């Protein structure tokens, strides 16, 4: 997967997807599978915007049952199964635990019934965990077991708990990358760090965009039969830039979401819930650390105005302490703050999320050749992308193949039995990596691990870890540059490898990774220092 912006201008495409987060990545894959010629660009890195700022959970939608929305419940469960089946090395089962109390709304009897109904409606529990995307059913647990599994909450009033299974992305940043790589291998042309600056129009029809390579400053035109705006919170601004008449229907309130990566306080394998301010917060184990989330605050500015406010961070830490008084969370425990903007519900104070993603055919605004989608949940991105590509094909008005994005193998995930694959990878007689590193590589790359292992075998120097506290090797960074379109240090450390996505990897790791990339890409010492400074800012907390 090579970055070649010139290829974007070399010919017209059926579809140009603007935005390479999880929604745009799957849309590009879906369209390519249907036989369309596809281009994909992102102003930053693939998955580097809102998709980077996630709680890593793939939800089954049990909350939808509260409002009686059975179709939504089934849609979430179906899409969770689909992601777990397509990317079994990245999406794994995770047990969750919620405490129960004496009051009716939180009682063991009512919640046990609630989850049992959800199990039945989504047919969970039919087969063992993880097999073909299915999960075990829920169960009611005693007070003693609940407090044993969740020692972080206040035990006062706890009567028991409910255990259920959802899924967690072990390396969420490689999920959109897998769909981008799959699309490229099937014929799509993709480039990161390319920004859509303006629309190309013929009358009331959008025919592409004037784009700029943000690395070189070069501008060029990308022509397409239809443009799909998948720019996330930047979608309203982009739609107005492409066709002013299209902006109005995408203008929505935005909610600021925050999750924290912290030192791990958990001895077990469960994600556990604690009550705070009338809602639940969760602490989930994740790659030797933990994820705490999610907070939602009202956002009154535009998408470019998102920042990390110390007051909001302090309020969130206080809420976490209230939910988990035995955690004693402090700012010194925070390794990384995930921050992103999501569509808010039109009702309320702007802190509640919209209930469903939006897909807009702008012919209703008098603008042809333009479709927009604005996603809410990571889990349902594939379903939303399918709806968007249905509208794209309607605008192209020519026969295309059926949607196959729910079943076609995805790069790295073509594994009939992940557990057997992992056992074989770990037990392989190989002097290149230790068993723990072989497991990490297998979980990161799936069936694409061979390319990394071949590079490591060929170069003993590349087998060296980046730093004293960072097991990721120099060869994995080199592979990210040569094969996965990593052109910024942050691309390699935060989204291609595990080096920096769970916290600062150490200055020695930054320097080693920057040295590899400087050699591959011809960076000057000044550029190398700037790249390291940019990564360091990712971990800085507001004063």
Short mmCIF file of C-alpha atoms in Angstrom, two decimals, residues 11-16 31-32 34-39 187-189 224-226 396 398:
data_model
loop_
_atom_site.label_atom_id
_atom_site.label_comp_id
_atom_site.label_asym_id
_atom_site.label_seq_id
_atom_site.Cartn_x
_atom_site.Cartn_y
_atom_site.Cartn_z
CA UNK A 11 -7.95 9.44 -14.14
CA UNK A 12 -11.57 9.99 -13.14
CA UNK A 13 -13.20 7.70 -10.59
CA UNK A 14 -16.74 6.51 -10.03
CA UNK A 15 -16.47 7.54 -6.38
CA UNK A 16 -14.24 9.77 -4.27
CA UNK A 31 -17.80 0.43 -3.10
CA UNK A 32 -14.71 -1.33 -4.42
CA UNK A 34 -19.31 -3.63 -5.81
CA UNK A 35 -17.09 -2.96 -8.80
CA UNK A 36 -16.75 0.82 -8.59
CA UNK A 37 -13.49 2.66 -9.23
CA UNK A 38 -12.74 4.38 -5.92
CA UNK A 39 -10.42 7.07 -4.58
CA UNK A 187 -8.05 -1.57 -6.94
CA UNK A 188 -8.85 1.61 -4.98
CA UNK A 189 -6.41 4.52 -4.88
CA UNK A 224 -15.36 11.50 -9.68
CA UNK A 225 -18.93 10.70 -10.62
CA UNK A 226 -19.98 11.03 -6.96
CA UNK A 396 -24.41 6.77 -10.69
CA UNK A 398 -25.75 2.09 -13.60
#
